[in-house]
């Protein structure tokens, strides 16, 4: 079917007719997209079966990656690319008058995630399959992914996302694998032969039905599985419940993704989702293991379960429940198996983002799980007492349940054998500060795994023009081994290469400029610097610092006719959590500044500001290749790693950033000459917090530039402003600027000035840009996944005959 162009064309036309009962000339682009999608799924089905067969018969250790989010984006293009049939399909379709790039636009993004954490899970799946590793994803099939964002009058408006509206060609419903998940009710304890037994009575039962999505590796036979669970009513509602109420409440469990990147929503439904994911996945994993091994006693030798942040941490008590109540193992043996099976990644040190569940919510919803967590806590505290007798404070601080709260991170650390941070500095902060007591008690559990991104989606697929230039220059080896991109470094002085490299960037800027004009009506100058900040909107990410700098540039242009600067286009993309008032005000502010500077005849040739609505994976794929400058300006110590920073680097954008998260490792790789670092260090920030020695009003009063832009937030500068930005003003002045925006303002202005001057030296800039691409290989998620596989999961490649 895909072995020759002619064969492909014939098969495509045939498939389209049988699927839709109409002829090609009457087909719509969506029919054509669906046809191609189905053909690919059929094409890979034999490899999918073979991968599962091999895993079963050869009994390889399997890894399951449990994540409440998978931000996949579109799958058609990456599947065609990984299967090595993109070009053939493109040519074949072209002969039928179809553009493959346009066909791709018919696929809705699978937006089952908020941002970095969910996208990381998606990159990991791609690397696992591409490295032939037996690793699978377990998640929730949300009916509505992250909301669609519209900008109306400068404000964010949220619309429900509907990715399943036209069906999903990639998924297969596996009703035969459905399992039941129990909530509420009570636990009956009885003693049988002197042994306690526990029975969950009067539970409300929900059916979890898996939908499987194949995960295709690059140029391999491996097809792993992403299993997404759908919540459905059981045929006969238990406890004589009202059928309609029961149905509605059941379906709500997999209805919406919680649209919050950092805080916990504090809703029962959220806890229900977490247990639903974990219980369905664990039951399924255990069943498969039992079929293959006949016992659960060697589970930890054949299964690794990874929890992506604390959202799936109930995997620990759920596995204990299965081993104790169903398998009837002793506590000690069950605990040993559980700890050795589970590993945990921490994603943040922001205290408001650490999950803590009130006992009054947890206990009634999950009565048996709560009993087990209590027992885990008691035994843990006893062990602490043995090591630190009479150190009440320490034991209280480390307890899993304290002050009527269940601390999910504490449970994750106690119940797993590995705890990792996601960048060097983040792991150091975990060890030395945030989780210091745990690190003292369990030093051997802590390790670092710096995040990565799949270079296949973010370079090969998103930027085919740059990928071709690289392959023409250094050969195709980098696709399998991205560290070979290093060979580009020797071409950075090569004038001919530099010009081609420049040509690719210009082409991508022109493509983005076209899209910007279509979407916003703003015409941007492709000779200007494309200065980009795209990521979730959050105070700690400091979009505000970027905006205040733009306001300052505007003020300079207005005040000083002799001031010159290289023209710049500031590009933003960001969704704010719907309940995050402050973040939404920042979006409005960006759009107000855009309105002002884009329309002022004195500034519009040199300054442009655009806000691209509905930032998501497919839009990101058009943005990164076009960026000159990558804005990574979080308050130092706050961004655990960042992965957007890596996508920019791989596409030749130069970073303007603080020494935070993976920016530090980007600097180490690219070299200090090829990055623009500014601002407070993490140590300085933490010192300020401890000493209380920061006064934002000092910076306001002593720097005229700051006073001017801050006053402009409230003095009528924005025609449509009113008291719109009072909350932002207050955050800076009244609430003493928690994120040090004013403290870092002057260094940021200086470094941005240097960016502009450096850009004017075209050769110097191209050298910097090329150096970044050349050193970006370290940030492939293949490296990250190899480290997880070797150090934590102990899984090995399953080599296939090809
Ligand atoms: C990479 C990515 C992110 C994460 O960006 P950060 O800058 O690391 O916060 C968020 N959303 C999308 C769509 C992405 O592709």
XYZ file of N, CA, C and O in Angstrom, residues 22 173 229 267 270 315 367 369 390 516 526 540 551 650 735 741 757 777 802:
76
model
N -18.482 7.366 -1.935
C -18.564 8.386 -2.982
C -17.263 8.409 -3.764
O -16.249 7.851 -3.314
N -11.173 1.612 20.170
C -11.872 1.319 21.421
C -11.709 -0.156 21.751
O -11.897 -1.025 20.906
N -8.195 6.339 28.958
C -9.388 5.749 29.571
C -10.585 6.677 29.465
O -10.482 7.877 29.753
N -10.962 20.397 43.567
C -12.303 19.886 43.308
C -12.318 18.370 43.485
O -11.360 17.672 43.113
N -11.587 16.448 40.383
C -10.177 16.301 40.031
C -9.574 15.061 40.706
O -8.840 14.295 40.080
N -1.337 5.737 42.465
C -0.826 4.446 41.981
C -0.176 3.676 43.134
O -0.225 2.436 43.153
N -12.479 5.370 50.396
C -12.324 4.902 51.781
C -11.217 3.859 51.977
O -10.445 3.961 52.935
N -8.588 3.252 49.976
C -7.308 3.877 49.642
C -6.849 4.758 50.806
O -5.665 4.780 51.167
N 12.252 11.844 69.123
C 11.855 13.113 69.763
C 11.959 14.330 68.853
O 11.714 15.446 69.289
N 0.403 35.695 10.521
C 0.092 36.788 11.443
C -0.874 37.771 10.785
O -1.853 38.212 11.393
N 9.616 41.460 7.888
C 10.400 40.230 8.088
C 11.892 40.510 8.224
O 12.669 39.603 8.502
N 5.078 34.060 37.292
C 6.501 33.735 37.429
C 7.224 33.685 36.086
O 8.435 33.854 36.012
N 7.007 48.849 26.429
C 6.501 50.198 26.747
C 7.663 51.181 26.877
O 7.577 52.325 26.420
N 16.887 24.680 19.144
C 17.049 23.721 18.053
C 16.714 24.343 16.701
O 17.182 23.885 15.670
N 2.075 45.194 46.516
C 2.415 43.845 46.998
C 3.904 43.523 46.850
O 4.318 42.365 46.938
N 10.110 41.769 39.053
C 10.049 42.364 37.713
C 10.836 43.685 37.694
O 11.645 43.925 36.793
N 21.829 45.393 19.037
C 23.105 45.775 18.407
C 23.784 44.553 17.790
O 24.366 44.635 16.700
N 21.697 19.239 20.286
C 21.485 17.791 20.292
C 21.324 17.217 21.692
O 20.579 16.250 21.894
N 13.731 -6.197 10.722
C 13.112 -5.233 9.816
C 12.981 -5.765 8.433
O 13.815 -6.507 8.008
